[in-house]
Amino acid sequence: VQLQASGGGLVQAGSSLRLSCAASGRTFTNYVMGWFRQAPGKEREFVAAIRWSSPYYEDSVKGRFTISRDNAKNTVYLQMNSLKPEDTAVYYCAAGRISSRVPAEYDYWGQGTLVTVSS
């Protein structure tokens, strides 16, 4: 599976962004799709994942971020609202066979897209 993430940028606190991740190469619906992020000097952390139509989130983004997938377009999205400076990170999409919050459980990764939230 090849993954191509896009949609990052520089925004002010309180703004919104939508990240997209286009997949190709294998049957998209076979995979759990996840979003992770990595801030400078920190480990990569789980943000959200979706298996079929069942999403789950890291606590700090619940109520602000929404993950969704369009199986017809082989694309997964991350709608991010009420962005905070602490959301600043490189965001990565990933595909795996099992539902997990652990990066090592995912088999394929996109190249990352930078989200910078200014205060």
XYZ file of N, CA and C in Angstrom:
357
model
N 0.855 -1.204 0.000
C 0.000 0.000 0.000
C 0.883 1.242 0.000
N 0.594 2.147 -0.918
C 1.282 3.438 -0.925
C 0.326 4.491 -0.373
N 0.826 5.321 0.507
C 0.005 6.334 1.160
C 0.588 7.715 0.890
N -0.264 8.647 0.554
C 0.155 10.013 0.267
C -0.687 10.961 1.097
N -0.058 11.583 2.097
C -0.763 12.509 2.970
C -0.625 13.937 2.458
N -1.649 14.728 2.709
C -1.628 16.129 2.303
C -2.561 16.937 3.194
N -2.476 18.266 3.087
C -3.409 19.135 3.779
C -2.842 19.906 4.961
N -1.591 19.653 5.308
C -1.011 20.391 6.420
C -0.785 21.855 6.075
N -0.426 22.623 7.096
C -0.161 24.028 6.870
C 0.030 24.774 8.170
N 0.145 26.096 8.032
C 0.301 26.977 9.193
C -1.019 27.687 9.442
N -1.550 27.510 10.652
C -2.822 28.129 10.999
C -2.739 28.724 12.397
N -3.689 29.565 12.713
C -3.770 30.142 14.054
C -4.579 29.231 14.972
N -4.333 29.350 16.248
C -5.101 28.597 17.231
C -6.595 28.866 17.042
N -7.383 27.815 17.163
C -8.818 27.934 16.979
C -9.281 27.643 15.565
N -8.333 27.535 14.640
C -8.664 27.285 13.238
C -8.904 25.795 12.981
N -9.228 25.512 11.728
C -9.475 24.131 11.302
C -8.590 23.776 10.114
N -8.290 22.506 10.001
C -7.607 21.955 8.830
C -8.180 20.579 8.563
N -8.128 20.169 7.303
C -8.499 18.806 6.967
C -7.332 18.132 6.272
N -6.864 17.070 6.854
C -5.813 16.271 6.251
C -6.440 15.158 5.421
N -5.771 14.818 4.333
C -6.209 13.723 3.487
C -5.068 12.728 3.321
N -5.425 11.492 3.130
C -4.437 10.450 2.872
C -4.997 9.535 1.799
N -4.391 9.589 0.631
C -4.825 8.765 -0.491
C -4.017 7.470 -0.522
N -4.706 6.356 -0.664
C -4.062 5.048 -0.663
C -4.151 4.404 -2.033
N -3.143 3.626 -2.355
C -3.162 2.884 -3.606
C -2.361 1.608 -3.436
N -2.644 0.642 -4.275
C -1.820 -0.562 -4.326
C -2.449 -1.825 -3.791
N -3.272 -1.733 -2.794
C -3.924 -2.914 -2.220
C -5.386 -2.563 -1.941
N -6.162 -3.538 -1.559
C -7.564 -3.307 -1.268
C -7.694 -2.455 -0.014
N -8.137 -1.241 -0.227
C -8.193 -0.245 0.838
C -9.055 -0.703 2.001
N -10.172 -1.348 1.688
C -11.126 -1.703 2.745
C -10.592 -2.795 3.666
N -9.518 -3.453 3.289
C -8.946 -4.491 4.139
C -8.176 -3.929 5.332
N -7.919 -2.626 5.312
C -7.002 -2.037 6.274
C -7.676 -1.110 7.274
N -7.167 -1.176 8.488
C -7.432 -0.129 9.460
C -6.575 1.065 9.068
N -7.161 2.232 9.059
C -6.423 3.440 8.703
C -6.250 4.296 9.947
N -5.044 4.751 10.164
C -4.760 5.540 11.357
C -4.040 6.830 11.044
N -4.161 7.754 11.955
C -3.372 8.988 11.921
C -2.530 9.042 13.191
N -1.288 9.379 13.008
C -0.349 9.567 14.111
C 0.303 10.931 13.946
N 0.955 11.398 15.002
C 1.684 12.649 14.885
C 2.966 12.590 15.690
N 3.912 13.392 15.267
C 5.191 13.439 15.957
C 5.654 14.870 16.044
N 5.730 15.368 17.267
C 6.224 16.713 17.520
C 7.748 16.668 17.687
N 8.424 17.785 17.478
C 9.881 17.800 17.613
C 10.335 17.312 18.981
N 11.256 16.367 18.994
C 11.794 15.849 20.234
C 10.912 14.863 20.959
N 9.791 14.492 20.339
C 8.863 13.568 20.993
C 8.671 12.322 20.155
N 8.138 11.290 20.790
C 7.852 10.064 20.068
C 6.571 10.216 19.257
N 6.479 9.365 18.257
C 5.256 9.359 17.457
C 4.101 8.867 18.324
N 2.966 9.570 18.243
C 1.835 9.209 19.080
C 0.565 9.019 18.256
N -0.297 8.195 18.777
C -1.577 7.895 18.142
C -2.495 9.108 18.207
N -3.232 9.340 17.130
C -4.240 10.406 17.095
C -5.631 9.807 16.924
N -5.818 9.024 15.881
C -7.129 8.468 15.587
C -6.974 7.313 14.613
N -7.966 6.440 14.613
C -7.979 5.341 13.652
C -9.415 4.979 13.341
N -9.582 4.315 12.216
C -10.920 3.916 11.828
C -10.857 2.558 11.132
N -11.716 1.666 11.594
C -11.864 0.367 10.972
C -13.309 0.295 10.476
N -13.463 0.098 9.167
C -14.802 0.208 8.595
C -15.377 1.573 8.956
N -16.409 1.648 9.757
C -17.000 2.939 10.113
C -16.875 3.235 11.593
N -16.012 2.504 12.284
C -15.881 2.682 13.734
C -14.589 3.430 14.070
N -14.689 4.697 14.412
C -13.488 5.463 14.758
C -13.167 5.418 16.248
N -11.905 5.676 16.577
C -11.543 5.880 17.971
C -10.389 6.868 18.014
N -10.250 7.553 19.139
C -9.395 8.728 19.229
C -8.534 8.722 20.485
N -7.442 9.419 20.368
C -6.642 9.756 21.548
C -7.425 10.807 22.341
N -7.327 10.733 23.665
C -8.199 11.558 24.506
C -8.085 13.051 24.228
N -6.889 13.535 23.949
C -6.702 14.985 23.813
C -7.349 15.559 22.557
N -7.738 14.707 21.616
C -8.356 15.212 20.382
C -9.844 14.894 20.288
N -10.349 14.114 21.239
C -11.776 13.783 21.207
C -12.626 15.049 21.241
N -13.631 15.078 20.386
C -14.499 16.240 20.316
C -13.979 17.351 19.422
N -12.704 17.279 19.013
C -12.126 18.288 18.121
C -11.760 17.706 16.758
N -11.300 16.481 16.745
C -10.869 15.837 15.497
C -11.883 14.767 15.098
N -12.035 14.596 13.790
C -12.902 13.552 13.270
C -12.190 12.816 12.153
N -12.086 11.508 12.294
C -11.508 10.686 11.245
C -12.643 10.071 10.437
N -12.460 10.001 9.141
C -13.456 9.379 8.276
C -12.739 8.760 7.087
N -13.426 7.878 6.405
C -12.839 7.252 5.236
C -13.867 7.191 4.130
N -13.394 7.352 2.906
C -14.217 7.216 1.720
C -13.636 6.045 0.932
N -14.256 4.899 1.077
C -13.712 3.692 0.452
C -13.769 3.750 -1.078
N -14.708 4.498 -1.610
C -14.796 4.633 -3.066
C -13.606 5.424 -3.620
N -13.064 6.324 -2.797
C -11.933 7.154 -3.225
C -10.609 6.669 -2.639
N -10.641 5.584 -1.865
C -9.435 5.075 -1.206
C -8.733 6.166 -0.412
N -9.508 6.929 0.321
C -8.965 8.075 1.032
C -9.478 8.104 2.469
N -8.594 8.471 3.369
C -8.974 8.701 4.754
C -8.701 10.161 5.078
N -9.559 10.737 5.898
C -9.472 12.159 6.236
C -9.323 12.334 7.742
N -8.743 13.449 8.108
C -8.718 13.863 9.505
C -9.134 15.327 9.542
N -10.366 15.549 9.968
C -10.860 16.916 10.146
C -10.446 17.385 11.521
N -9.698 18.473 11.573
C -9.173 18.984 12.833
C -9.757 20.361 13.090
N -10.534 20.485 14.138
C -11.153 21.749 14.520
C -10.578 22.227 15.845
N -10.782 23.493 16.119
C -10.320 24.090 17.385
C -8.867 23.733 17.661
N -8.045 23.941 16.672
C -6.645 23.567 16.790
C -5.936 24.370 17.880
N -5.011 23.698 18.544
C -4.241 24.299 19.634
C -2.747 24.252 19.273
N -1.948 25.126 19.855
C -0.504 25.074 19.574
C 0.102 23.701 19.868
N -0.422 23.004 20.854
C 0.116 21.685 21.183
C -0.232 20.614 20.151
N -1.059 20.956 19.182
C -1.331 20.044 18.068
C -0.243 20.122 16.993
N 0.674 21.050 17.130
C 1.740 21.202 16.155
C 2.595 19.941 16.086
N 2.725 19.393 14.882
C 3.459 18.146 14.683
C 3.452 17.799 13.199
N 4.259 16.818 12.858
C 4.133 16.177 11.558
C 3.099 15.069 11.727
N 2.107 15.071 10.869
C 1.035 14.092 10.936
C 1.261 13.031 9.855
N 1.142 11.781 10.277
C 1.356 10.650 9.392
C 0.091 9.807 9.313
N -0.226 9.347 8.111
C -1.269 8.337 7.994
C -0.610 6.977 7.876
N -1.341 5.976 8.292
C -0.798 4.622 8.320
C -1.909 3.620 8.050
N -1.521 2.453 7.558
C -2.454 1.372 7.277
C -1.971 0.101 7.958
N -2.896 -0.588 8.595
C -2.539 -1.820 9.274
C -3.665 -2.830 9.210
N -3.351 -4.044 9.682
C -4.325 -5.128 9.624
C -5.181 -5.220 10.870
N -4.704 -4.672 11.992
C -5.456 -4.751 13.229
C -5.675 -3.367 13.804
N -6.729 -3.226 14.576
C -7.012 -1.955 15.236
C -6.036 -1.771 16.396
N -5.282 -0.708 16.347
C -4.254 -0.506 17.361
C -3.895 0.962 17.494
N -3.419 1.309 18.692
C -2.881 2.649 18.941
C -1.354 2.643 18.879
N -0.784 1.512 18.589
C 0.669 1.346 18.618
C 1.239 1.485 17.214
N 2.148 2.431 17.005
C 2.695 2.634 15.656
C 3.287 1.366 15.036
N 3.944 0.549 15.846
C 4.590 -0.646 15.309
C 3.604 -1.657 14.742
N 2.334 -1.524 15.088
C 1.331 -2.456 14.589
C 0.885 -2.110 13.160
N 1.307 -0.978 12.669
C 0.904 -0.545 11.327
C 1.986 -0.888 10.316
N 1.546 -1.335 9.151
C 2.465 -1.880 8.159
C 2.949 -0.854 7.136
N 2.137 0.120 6.849
C 2.450 1.070 5.786
C 2.267 2.493 6.308
N 3.137 3.378 5.847
C 3.135 4.763 6.320
C 3.249 5.731 5.160
N 2.543 6.858 5.312
C 2.714 7.956 4.381
C 3.916 8.797 4.785
N 4.185 9.817 3.997
C 5.399 10.592 4.185
C 5.283 11.683 5.246
N 4.085 11.967 5.712
C 3.902 12.984 6.731
C 3.578 14.348 6.148
N 2.772 15.084 6.867
C 2.431 16.462 6.476
C 2.478 17.319 7.733
N 3.120 18.479 7.620
C 3.376 19.318 8.789
C 2.188 20.213 9.089
N 1.781 20.175 10.345
C 0.747 21.073 10.851
C 1.382 21.958 11.916
N 1.292 23.254 11.704
C 1.836 24.215 12.662
C 0.711 25.133 13.112
N 0.495 25.181 14.429
C -0.568 26.000 14.987
C 0.069 27.099 15.836
N -0.139 28.333 15.415
C 0.436 29.454 16.144
C -0.545 29.965 17.186
N -0.012 30.514 18.248
C -0.866 31.005 19.341
C -1.239 32.455 19.138
